[in-house]
mmCIF file of C-alpha atoms and ligand atoms in Angstrom:
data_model
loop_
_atom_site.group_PDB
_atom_site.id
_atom_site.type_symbol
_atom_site.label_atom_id
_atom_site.label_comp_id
_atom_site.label_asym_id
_atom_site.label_seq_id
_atom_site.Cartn_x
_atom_site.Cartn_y
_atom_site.Cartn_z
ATOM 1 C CA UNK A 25 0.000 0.000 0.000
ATOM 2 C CA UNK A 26 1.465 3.603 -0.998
ATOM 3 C CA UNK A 27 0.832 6.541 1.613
ATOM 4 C CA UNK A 28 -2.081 9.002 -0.041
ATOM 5 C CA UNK A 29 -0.524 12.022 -1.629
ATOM 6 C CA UNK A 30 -1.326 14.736 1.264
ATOM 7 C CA UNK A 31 0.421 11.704 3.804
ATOM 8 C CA UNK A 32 3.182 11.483 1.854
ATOM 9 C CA UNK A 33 4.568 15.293 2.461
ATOM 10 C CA UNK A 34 3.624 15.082 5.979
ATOM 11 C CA UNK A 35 6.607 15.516 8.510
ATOM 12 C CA UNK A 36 6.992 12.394 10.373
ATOM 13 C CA UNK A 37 6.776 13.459 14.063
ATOM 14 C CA UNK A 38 5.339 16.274 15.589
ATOM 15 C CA UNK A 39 7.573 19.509 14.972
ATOM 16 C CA UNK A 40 10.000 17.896 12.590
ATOM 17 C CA UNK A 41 10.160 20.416 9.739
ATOM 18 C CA UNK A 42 7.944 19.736 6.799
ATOM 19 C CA UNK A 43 9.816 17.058 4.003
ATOM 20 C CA UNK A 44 10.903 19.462 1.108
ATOM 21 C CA UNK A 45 8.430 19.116 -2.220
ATOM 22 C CA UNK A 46 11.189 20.202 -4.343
ATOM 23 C CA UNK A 47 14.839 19.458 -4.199
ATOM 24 C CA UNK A 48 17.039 22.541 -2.711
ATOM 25 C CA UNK A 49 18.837 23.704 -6.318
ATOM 26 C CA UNK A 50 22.639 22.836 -5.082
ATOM 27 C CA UNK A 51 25.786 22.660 -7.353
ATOM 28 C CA UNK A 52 26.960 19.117 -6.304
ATOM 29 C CA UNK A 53 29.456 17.917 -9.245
ATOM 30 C CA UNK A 54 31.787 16.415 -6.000
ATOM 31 C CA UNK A 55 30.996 14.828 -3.052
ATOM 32 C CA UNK A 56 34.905 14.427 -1.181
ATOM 33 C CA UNK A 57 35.224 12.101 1.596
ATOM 34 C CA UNK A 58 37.144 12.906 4.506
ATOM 35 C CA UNK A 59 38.253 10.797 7.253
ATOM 36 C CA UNK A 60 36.972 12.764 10.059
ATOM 37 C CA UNK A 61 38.761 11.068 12.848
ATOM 38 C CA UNK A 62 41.962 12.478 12.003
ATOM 39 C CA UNK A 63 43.387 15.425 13.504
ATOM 40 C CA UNK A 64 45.324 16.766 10.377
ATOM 41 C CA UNK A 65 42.140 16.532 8.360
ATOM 42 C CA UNK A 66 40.248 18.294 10.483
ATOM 43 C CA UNK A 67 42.923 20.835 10.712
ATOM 44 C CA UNK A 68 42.786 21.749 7.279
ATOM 45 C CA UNK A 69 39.253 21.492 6.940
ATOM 46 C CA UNK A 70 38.760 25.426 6.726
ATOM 47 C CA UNK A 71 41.006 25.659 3.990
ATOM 48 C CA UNK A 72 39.189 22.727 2.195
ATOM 49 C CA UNK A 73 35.717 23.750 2.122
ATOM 50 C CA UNK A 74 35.903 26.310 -0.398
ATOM 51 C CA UNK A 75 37.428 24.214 -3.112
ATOM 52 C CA UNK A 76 34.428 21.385 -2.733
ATOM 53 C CA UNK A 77 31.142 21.390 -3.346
ATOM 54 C CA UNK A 78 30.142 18.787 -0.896
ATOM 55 C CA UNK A 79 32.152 18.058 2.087
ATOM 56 C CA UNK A 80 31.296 14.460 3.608
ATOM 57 C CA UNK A 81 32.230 13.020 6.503
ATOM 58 C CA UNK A 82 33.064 9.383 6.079
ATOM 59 C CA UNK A 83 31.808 7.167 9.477
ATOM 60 C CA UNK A 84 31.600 3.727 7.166
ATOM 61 C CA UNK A 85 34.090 1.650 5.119
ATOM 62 C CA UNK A 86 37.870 2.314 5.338
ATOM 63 C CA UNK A 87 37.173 3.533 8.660
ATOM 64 C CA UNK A 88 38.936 1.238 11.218
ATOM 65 C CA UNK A 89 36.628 -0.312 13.434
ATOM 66 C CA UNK A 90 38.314 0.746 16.705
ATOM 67 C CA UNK A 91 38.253 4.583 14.947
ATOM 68 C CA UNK A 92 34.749 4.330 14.289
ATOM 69 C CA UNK A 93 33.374 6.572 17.797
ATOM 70 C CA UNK A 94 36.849 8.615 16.825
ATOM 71 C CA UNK A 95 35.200 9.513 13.296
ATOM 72 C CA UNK A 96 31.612 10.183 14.891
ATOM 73 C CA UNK A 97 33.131 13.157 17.246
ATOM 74 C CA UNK A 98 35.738 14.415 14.474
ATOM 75 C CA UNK A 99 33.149 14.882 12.299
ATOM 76 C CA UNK A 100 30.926 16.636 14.759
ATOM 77 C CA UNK A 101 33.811 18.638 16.054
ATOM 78 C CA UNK A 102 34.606 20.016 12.275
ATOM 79 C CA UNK A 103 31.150 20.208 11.909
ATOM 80 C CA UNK A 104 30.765 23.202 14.540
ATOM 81 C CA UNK A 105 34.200 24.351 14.190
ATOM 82 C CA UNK A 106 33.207 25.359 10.685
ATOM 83 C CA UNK A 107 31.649 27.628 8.951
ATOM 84 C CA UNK A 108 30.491 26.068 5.346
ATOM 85 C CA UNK A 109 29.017 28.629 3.310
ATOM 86 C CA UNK A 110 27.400 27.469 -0.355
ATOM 87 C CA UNK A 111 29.136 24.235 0.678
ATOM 88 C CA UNK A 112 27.298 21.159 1.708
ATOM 89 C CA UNK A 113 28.048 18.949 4.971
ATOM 90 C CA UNK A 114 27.069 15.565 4.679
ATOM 91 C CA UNK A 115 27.889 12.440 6.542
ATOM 92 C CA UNK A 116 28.273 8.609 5.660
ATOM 93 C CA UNK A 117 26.923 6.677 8.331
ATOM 94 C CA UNK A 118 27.470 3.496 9.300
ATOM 95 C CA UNK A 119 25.334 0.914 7.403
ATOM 96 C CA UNK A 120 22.272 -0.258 8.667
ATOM 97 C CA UNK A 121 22.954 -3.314 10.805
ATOM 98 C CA UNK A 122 26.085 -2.140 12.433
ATOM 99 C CA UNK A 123 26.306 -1.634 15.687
ATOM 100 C CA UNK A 124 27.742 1.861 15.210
ATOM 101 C CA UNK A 125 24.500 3.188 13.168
ATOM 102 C CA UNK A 126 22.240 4.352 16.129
ATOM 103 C CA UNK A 127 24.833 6.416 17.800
ATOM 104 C CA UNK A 128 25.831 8.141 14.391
ATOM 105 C CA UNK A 129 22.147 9.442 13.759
ATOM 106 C CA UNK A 130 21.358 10.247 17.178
ATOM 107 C CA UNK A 131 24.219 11.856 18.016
ATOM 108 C CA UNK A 132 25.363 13.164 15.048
ATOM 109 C CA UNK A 133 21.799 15.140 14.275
ATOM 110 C CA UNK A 134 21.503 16.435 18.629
ATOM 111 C CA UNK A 135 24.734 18.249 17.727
ATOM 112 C CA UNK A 136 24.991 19.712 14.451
ATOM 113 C CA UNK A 137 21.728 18.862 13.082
ATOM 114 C CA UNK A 138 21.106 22.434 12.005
ATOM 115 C CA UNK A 139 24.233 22.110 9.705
ATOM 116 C CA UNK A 140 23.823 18.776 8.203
ATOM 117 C CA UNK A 141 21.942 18.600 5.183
ATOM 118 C CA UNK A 142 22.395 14.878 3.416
ATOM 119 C CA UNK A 143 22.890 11.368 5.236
ATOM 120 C CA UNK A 144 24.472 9.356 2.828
ATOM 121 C CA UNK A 145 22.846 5.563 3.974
ATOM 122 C CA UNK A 146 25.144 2.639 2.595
ATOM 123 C CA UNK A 147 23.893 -0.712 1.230
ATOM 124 C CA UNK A 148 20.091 0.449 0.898
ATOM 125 C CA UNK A 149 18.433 -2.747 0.003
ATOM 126 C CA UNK A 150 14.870 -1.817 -0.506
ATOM 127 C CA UNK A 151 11.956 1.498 0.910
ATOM 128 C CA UNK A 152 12.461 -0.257 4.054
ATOM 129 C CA UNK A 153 15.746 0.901 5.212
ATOM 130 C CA UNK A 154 14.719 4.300 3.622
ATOM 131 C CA UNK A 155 11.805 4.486 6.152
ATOM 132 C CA UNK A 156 13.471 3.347 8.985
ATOM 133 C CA UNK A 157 15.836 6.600 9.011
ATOM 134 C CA UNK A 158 13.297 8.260 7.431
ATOM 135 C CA UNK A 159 11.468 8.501 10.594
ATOM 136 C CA UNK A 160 14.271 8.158 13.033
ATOM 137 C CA UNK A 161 15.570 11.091 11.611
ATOM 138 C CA UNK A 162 12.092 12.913 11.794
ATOM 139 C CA UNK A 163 11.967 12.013 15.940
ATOM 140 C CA UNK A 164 14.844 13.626 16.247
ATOM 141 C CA UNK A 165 14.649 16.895 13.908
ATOM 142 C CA UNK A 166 11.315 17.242 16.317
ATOM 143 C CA UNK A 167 13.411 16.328 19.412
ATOM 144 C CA UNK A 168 16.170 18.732 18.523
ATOM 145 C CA UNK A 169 14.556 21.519 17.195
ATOM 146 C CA UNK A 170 16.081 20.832 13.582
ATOM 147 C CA UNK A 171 14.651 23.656 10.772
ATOM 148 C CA UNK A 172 15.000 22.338 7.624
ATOM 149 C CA UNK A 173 14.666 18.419 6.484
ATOM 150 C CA UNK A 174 17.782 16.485 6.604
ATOM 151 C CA UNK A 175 17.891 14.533 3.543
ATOM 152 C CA UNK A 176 18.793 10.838 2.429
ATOM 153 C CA UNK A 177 21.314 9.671 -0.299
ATOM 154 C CA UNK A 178 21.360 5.840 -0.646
ATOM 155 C CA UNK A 179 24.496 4.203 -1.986
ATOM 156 C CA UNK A 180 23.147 1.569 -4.813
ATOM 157 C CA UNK A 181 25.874 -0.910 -3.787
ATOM 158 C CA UNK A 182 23.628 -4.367 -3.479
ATOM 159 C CA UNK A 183 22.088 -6.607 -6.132
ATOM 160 C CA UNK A 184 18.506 -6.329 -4.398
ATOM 161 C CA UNK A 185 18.803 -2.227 -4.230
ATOM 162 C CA UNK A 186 19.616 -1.852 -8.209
ATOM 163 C CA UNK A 187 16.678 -4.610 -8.055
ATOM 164 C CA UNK A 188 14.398 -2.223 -5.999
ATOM 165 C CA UNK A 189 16.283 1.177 -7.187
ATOM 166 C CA UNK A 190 13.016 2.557 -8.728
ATOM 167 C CA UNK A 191 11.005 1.990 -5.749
ATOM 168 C CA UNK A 192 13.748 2.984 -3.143
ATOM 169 C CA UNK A 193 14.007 6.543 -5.152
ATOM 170 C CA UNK A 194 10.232 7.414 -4.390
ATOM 171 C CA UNK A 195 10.269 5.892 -0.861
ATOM 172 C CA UNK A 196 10.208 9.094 1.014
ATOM 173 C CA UNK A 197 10.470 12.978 -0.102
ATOM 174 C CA UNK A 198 13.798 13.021 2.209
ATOM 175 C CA UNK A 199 15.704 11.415 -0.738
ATOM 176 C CA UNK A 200 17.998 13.870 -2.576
ATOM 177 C CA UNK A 201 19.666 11.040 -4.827
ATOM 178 C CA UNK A 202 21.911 7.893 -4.850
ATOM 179 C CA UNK A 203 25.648 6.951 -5.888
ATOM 180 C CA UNK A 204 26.794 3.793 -7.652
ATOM 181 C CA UNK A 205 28.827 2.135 -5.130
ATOM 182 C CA UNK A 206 30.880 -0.173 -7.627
ATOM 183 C CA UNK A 207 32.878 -1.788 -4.852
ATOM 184 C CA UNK A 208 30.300 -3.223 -2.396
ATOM 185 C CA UNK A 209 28.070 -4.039 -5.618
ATOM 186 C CA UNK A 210 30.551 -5.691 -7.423
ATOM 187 C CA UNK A 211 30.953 -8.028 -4.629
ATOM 188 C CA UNK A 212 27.379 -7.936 -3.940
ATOM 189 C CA UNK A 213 26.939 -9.883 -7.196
ATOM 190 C CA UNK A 214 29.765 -11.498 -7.448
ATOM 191 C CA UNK A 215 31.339 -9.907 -10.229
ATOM 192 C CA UNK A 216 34.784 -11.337 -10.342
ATOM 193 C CA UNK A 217 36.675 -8.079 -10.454
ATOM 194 C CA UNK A 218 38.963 -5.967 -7.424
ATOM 195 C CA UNK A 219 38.663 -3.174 -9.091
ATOM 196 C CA UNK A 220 37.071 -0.102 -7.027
ATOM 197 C CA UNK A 221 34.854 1.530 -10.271
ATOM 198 C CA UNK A 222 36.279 1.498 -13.507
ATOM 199 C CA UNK A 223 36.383 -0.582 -16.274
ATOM 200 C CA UNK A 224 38.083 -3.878 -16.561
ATOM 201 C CA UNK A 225 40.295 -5.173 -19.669
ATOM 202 C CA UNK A 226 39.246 -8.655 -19.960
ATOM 203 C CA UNK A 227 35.229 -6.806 -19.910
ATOM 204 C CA UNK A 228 35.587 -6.995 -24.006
ATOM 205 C CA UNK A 229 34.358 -7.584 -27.197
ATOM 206 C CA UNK A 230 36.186 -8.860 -30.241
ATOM 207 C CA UNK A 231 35.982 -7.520 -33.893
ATOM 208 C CA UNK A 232 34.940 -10.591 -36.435
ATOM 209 C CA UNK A 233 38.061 -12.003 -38.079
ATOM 210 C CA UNK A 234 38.894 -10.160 -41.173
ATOM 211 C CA UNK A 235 39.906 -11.686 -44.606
ATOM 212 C CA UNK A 236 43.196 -12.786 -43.327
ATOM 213 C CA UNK A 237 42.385 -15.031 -40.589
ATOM 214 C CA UNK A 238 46.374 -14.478 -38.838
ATOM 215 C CA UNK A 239 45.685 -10.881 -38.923
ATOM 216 C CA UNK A 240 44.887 -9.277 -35.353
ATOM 217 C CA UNK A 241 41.639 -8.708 -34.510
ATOM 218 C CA UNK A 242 40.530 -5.647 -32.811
ATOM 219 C CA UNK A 243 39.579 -5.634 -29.344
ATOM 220 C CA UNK A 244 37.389 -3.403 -27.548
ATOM 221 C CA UNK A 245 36.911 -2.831 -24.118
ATOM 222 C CA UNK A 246 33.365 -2.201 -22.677
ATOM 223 C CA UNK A 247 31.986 -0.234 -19.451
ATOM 224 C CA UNK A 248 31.032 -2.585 -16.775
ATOM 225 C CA UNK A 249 28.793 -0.030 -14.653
ATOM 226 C CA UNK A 250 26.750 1.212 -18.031
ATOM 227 C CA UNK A 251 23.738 -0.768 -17.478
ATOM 228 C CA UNK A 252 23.621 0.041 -13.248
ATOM 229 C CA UNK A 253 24.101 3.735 -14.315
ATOM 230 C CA UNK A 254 21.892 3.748 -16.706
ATOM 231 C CA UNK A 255 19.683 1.818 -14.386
ATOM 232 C CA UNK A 256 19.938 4.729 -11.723
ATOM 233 C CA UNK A 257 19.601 7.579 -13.258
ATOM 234 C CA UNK A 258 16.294 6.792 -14.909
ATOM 235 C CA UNK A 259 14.990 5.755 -11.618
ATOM 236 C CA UNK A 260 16.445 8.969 -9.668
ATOM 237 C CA UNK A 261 15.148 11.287 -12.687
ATOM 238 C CA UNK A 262 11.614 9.696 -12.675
ATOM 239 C CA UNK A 263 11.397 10.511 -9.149
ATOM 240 C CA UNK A 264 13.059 14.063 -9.336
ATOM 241 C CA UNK A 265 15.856 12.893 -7.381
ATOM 242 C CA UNK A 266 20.053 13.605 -8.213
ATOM 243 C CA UNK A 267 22.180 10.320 -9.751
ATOM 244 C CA UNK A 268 25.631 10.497 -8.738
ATOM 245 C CA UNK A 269 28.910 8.005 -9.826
ATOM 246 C CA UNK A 270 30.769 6.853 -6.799
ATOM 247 C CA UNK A 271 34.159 6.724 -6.076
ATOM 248 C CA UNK A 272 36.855 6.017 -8.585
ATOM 249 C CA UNK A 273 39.670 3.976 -6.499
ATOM 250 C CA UNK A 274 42.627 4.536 -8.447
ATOM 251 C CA UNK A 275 43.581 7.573 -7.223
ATOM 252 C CA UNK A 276 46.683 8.001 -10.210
ATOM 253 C CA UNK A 277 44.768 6.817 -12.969
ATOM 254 C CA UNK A 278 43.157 10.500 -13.759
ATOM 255 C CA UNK A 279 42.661 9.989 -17.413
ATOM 256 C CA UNK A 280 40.960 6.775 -16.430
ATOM 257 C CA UNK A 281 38.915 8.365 -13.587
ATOM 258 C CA UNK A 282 38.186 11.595 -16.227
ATOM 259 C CA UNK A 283 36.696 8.994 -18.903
ATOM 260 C CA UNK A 284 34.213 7.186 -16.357
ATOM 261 C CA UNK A 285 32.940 10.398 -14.251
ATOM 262 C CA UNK A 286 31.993 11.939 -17.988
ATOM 263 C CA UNK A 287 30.216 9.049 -19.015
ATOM 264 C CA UNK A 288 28.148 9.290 -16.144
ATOM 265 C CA UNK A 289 27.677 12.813 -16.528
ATOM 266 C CA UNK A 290 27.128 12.664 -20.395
ATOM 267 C CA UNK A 291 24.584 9.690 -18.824
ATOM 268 C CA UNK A 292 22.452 12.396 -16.720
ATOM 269 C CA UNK A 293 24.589 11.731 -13.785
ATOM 270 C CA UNK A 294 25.571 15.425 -11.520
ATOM 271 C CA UNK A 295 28.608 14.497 -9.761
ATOM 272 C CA UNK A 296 30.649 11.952 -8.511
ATOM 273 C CA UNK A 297 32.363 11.146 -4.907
ATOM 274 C CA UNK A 298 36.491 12.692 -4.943
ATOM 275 C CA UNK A 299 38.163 10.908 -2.750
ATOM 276 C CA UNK A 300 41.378 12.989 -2.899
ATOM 277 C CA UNK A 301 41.768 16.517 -4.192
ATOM 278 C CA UNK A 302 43.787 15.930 -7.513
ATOM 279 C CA UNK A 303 39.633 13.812 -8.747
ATOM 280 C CA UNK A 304 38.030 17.133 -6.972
ATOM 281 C CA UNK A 305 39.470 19.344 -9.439
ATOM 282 C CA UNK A 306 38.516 16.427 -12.670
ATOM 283 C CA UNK A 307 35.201 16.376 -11.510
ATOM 284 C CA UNK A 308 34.803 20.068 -11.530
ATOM 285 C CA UNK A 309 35.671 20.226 -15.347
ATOM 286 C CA UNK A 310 34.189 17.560 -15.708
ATOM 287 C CA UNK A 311 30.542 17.995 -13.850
ATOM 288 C CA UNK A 312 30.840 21.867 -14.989
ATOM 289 C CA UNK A 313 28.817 21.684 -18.777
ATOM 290 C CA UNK A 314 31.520 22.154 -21.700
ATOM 291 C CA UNK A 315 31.701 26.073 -22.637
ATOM 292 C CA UNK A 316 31.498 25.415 -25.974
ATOM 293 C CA UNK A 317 27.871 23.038 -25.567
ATOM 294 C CA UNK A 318 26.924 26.021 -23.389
ATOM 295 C CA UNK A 319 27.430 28.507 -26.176
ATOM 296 C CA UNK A 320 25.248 25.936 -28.955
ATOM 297 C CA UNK A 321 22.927 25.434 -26.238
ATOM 298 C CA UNK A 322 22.219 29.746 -25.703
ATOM 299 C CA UNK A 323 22.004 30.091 -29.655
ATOM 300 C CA UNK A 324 19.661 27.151 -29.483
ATOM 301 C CA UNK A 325 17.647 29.053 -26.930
ATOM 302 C CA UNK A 326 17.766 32.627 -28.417
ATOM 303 C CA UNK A 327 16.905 31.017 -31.932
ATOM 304 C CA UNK A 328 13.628 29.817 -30.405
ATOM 305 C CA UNK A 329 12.469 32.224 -27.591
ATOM 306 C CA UNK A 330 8.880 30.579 -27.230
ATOM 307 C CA UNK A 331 10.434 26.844 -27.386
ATOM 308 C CA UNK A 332 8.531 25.596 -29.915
ATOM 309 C CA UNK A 333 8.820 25.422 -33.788
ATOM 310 C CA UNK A 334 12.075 24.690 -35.828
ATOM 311 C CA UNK A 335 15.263 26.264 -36.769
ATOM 312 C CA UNK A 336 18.566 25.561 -38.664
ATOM 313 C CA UNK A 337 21.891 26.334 -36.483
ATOM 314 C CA UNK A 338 25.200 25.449 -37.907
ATOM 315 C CA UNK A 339 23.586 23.078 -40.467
ATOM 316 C CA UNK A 340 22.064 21.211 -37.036
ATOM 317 C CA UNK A 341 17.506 20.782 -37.044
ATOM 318 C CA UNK A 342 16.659 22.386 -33.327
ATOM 319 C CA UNK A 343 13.111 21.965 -33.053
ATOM 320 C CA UNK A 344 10.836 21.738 -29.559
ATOM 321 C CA UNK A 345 12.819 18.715 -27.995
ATOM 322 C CA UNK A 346 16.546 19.804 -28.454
ATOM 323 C CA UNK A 347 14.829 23.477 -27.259
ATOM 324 C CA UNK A 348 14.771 21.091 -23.535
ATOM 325 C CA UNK A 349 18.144 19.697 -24.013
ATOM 326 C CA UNK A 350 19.402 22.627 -24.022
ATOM 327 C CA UNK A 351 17.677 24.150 -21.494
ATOM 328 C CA UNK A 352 19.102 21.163 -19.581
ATOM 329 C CA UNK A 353 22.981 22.304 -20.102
ATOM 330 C CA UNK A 354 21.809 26.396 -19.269
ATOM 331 C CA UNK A 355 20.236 25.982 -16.900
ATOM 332 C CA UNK A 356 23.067 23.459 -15.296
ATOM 333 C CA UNK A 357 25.540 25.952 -16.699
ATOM 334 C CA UNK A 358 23.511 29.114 -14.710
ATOM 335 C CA UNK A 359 23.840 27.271 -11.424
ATOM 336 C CA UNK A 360 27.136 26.330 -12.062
ATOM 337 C CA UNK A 361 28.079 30.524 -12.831
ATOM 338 C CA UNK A 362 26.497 30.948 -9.866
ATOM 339 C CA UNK A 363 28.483 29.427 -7.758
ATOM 340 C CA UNK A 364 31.973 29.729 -9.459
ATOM 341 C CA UNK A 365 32.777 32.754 -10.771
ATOM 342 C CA UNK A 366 35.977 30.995 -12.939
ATOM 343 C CA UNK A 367 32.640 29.383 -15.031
ATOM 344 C CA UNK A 368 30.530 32.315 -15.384
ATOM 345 C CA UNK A 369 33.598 34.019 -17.248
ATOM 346 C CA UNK A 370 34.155 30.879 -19.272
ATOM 347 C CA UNK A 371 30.316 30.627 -20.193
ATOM 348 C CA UNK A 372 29.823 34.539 -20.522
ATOM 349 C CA UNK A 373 27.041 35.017 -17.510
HETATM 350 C C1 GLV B 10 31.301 2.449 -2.190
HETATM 351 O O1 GLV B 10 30.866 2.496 -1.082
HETATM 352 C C2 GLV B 10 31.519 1.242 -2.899
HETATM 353 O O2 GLV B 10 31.266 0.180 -2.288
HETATM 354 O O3 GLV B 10 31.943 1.304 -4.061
HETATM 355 MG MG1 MG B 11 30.492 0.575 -0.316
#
């Protein structure tokens, strides 16, 4: 049974603020994971959170179990230690049916509640580990006087959430989005690779042999995560919600790293986790919209004011439907201006 429409925006408990009908407009094209329970991270955290769009706290995997109540207080310390501007504070909890998850909400939201906006949840499996926090979290907005909705980001990192993704995107109006989380997934369904994201060279196909059957034949290698992307972001757009790549895990491999975050942006995707500054900087050219598909997309725009009807540019048809794909990359390339002022020269805002 699905909650009536009026139910469904209803806060959750008494005095928690009212679940947002639209999602806030942020510039998100990196979400960079910190390890919070380190002292020299947290020391440089004020000089970090103007280069990121997202700053998240990381509570879960690759943090040591016996740093795990460690990373809880760093990241509450840099939490109110900080003052984050247009940036976003998030946190990723502990999963779900660790022993570490309770404490993480509860304490996490009675201290900096007011400055946390996403929880990112790992290994969502279906809507019920979406309502679970969903109304924890409401108990204690109401509890703590929280103003504005925290929201949810589920990692996709299981083979039953991609199986459930389209129902776990519309389980709540707390969701802001979901990340791929090739690592746990790939394990998850036992995909024989130890790769974290990425593609894989033995993931192939083979040309057919040509005339000369001792002439090479050419190989080409495929993208492992295009189907669970693909996957995603129709579910997250149907639902009004963000898609977002995960992390790429080798860190040295930039051109590597550059090739898979734009396929998931060319995909729909709007960022992608950094999980050291050198991918911060790749996924803000990347995530950023291409000045020069900017500048097609205004003419596009200012060539049809009313967005309907048809028009040559450059040889190219534009008629009602490219009109909204380029609305899609001016719109993107507005909010990007608005936030960096490096882009709003480039794009000529
Ligand atoms: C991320 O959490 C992953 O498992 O890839
Ligand atoms: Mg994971």
């Amino acid at each position: 049974m699905n909650k009536s429409p009026r139910k469904f925006y209803e806060p959750l408990a008494i005095g928690a603020p009212a679940p947002f009908r639209e999602l806030p407009v942020r510039v998100e094209r990196m979400i960079h994971f910190v390890p919070p329970h380190l002292e020299k991270v947290r020391a440089k955290m004020a000089d970090m959170i103007p280069t990121a769009d997202v700053i998240l706290g990381n509570l879960e995997d690759a943090i040591p179990a016996d740093a795990k109540e460690a990373a809880r207080k760093g990241f509450i310390e840099m939490g109110l230690a900080n003052d984050f501007g247009s940036t976003g504070l998030w946190t990723r909890v502990n999963c779900l049916n660790s022993p570490w998850l309770l404490d993480d909400v509860t304490e996490i939201v009675a201290a900096i509640g007011n400055k946390l906006d996403v929880i990112m949840l790992p290994k969502v499996e279906g809507v019920w580990d979406i309502h679970y926090l969903d109304q924890l979290l409401a108990q204690l907005e109401a509890k703590h006087g929280v103003k504005k909705p925290i929201m949810i980001h589920a990692i996709l990192e299981t083979a039953e959430g991609v199986k459930n993704v389209e129902e776990i995107a519309l389980a709540s109006p707390r969701m802001h989005g979901m990340s791929l989380g090739p690592a746990d997934l790939a394990a998850s369904r036992a995909m024989k690779t130890t790769r974290v994201g990425g593609g894989h060279p033995e993931y192939k196909v083979l040309a057919d042999p040509g005339a000369d059957p001792a002439s090479a034949r050419a190989v080409y290698q495929q993208d492992l995560w295009h189907y669970t992307i693909a996957k995603m972001v129709d579910a997250c757009a149907s639902a009004g919600i963000k898609a977002f790549y995960g992390p790429f895990g080798d860190i040295a491999d930039l051109a590597a790293c550059e090739v898979q975050f734009r396929n998931a942006f060319l995909m729909g995707c709007a960022g992608a986790w950094s999980l050291h500054p050198n991918q911060i900087a790749l996924a803000k050219k990347v995530f950023s919209p291409d000045p020069k598909e900017v500048a097609f997309a205004k003419k596009i725009l200012e060539a049809m004011p009313d967005g309907s009807g048809v028009a040559m540019i450059d040889g190219k048809m534009q008629d009602d439907a490219t009109w909204k794909q380029a609305k899609v990359i001016v719109d993107l390339a507005r909010q990007v201006a608005a936030k960096d002022p490096a882009y709003a020269a480039l794009y000529g805002f």
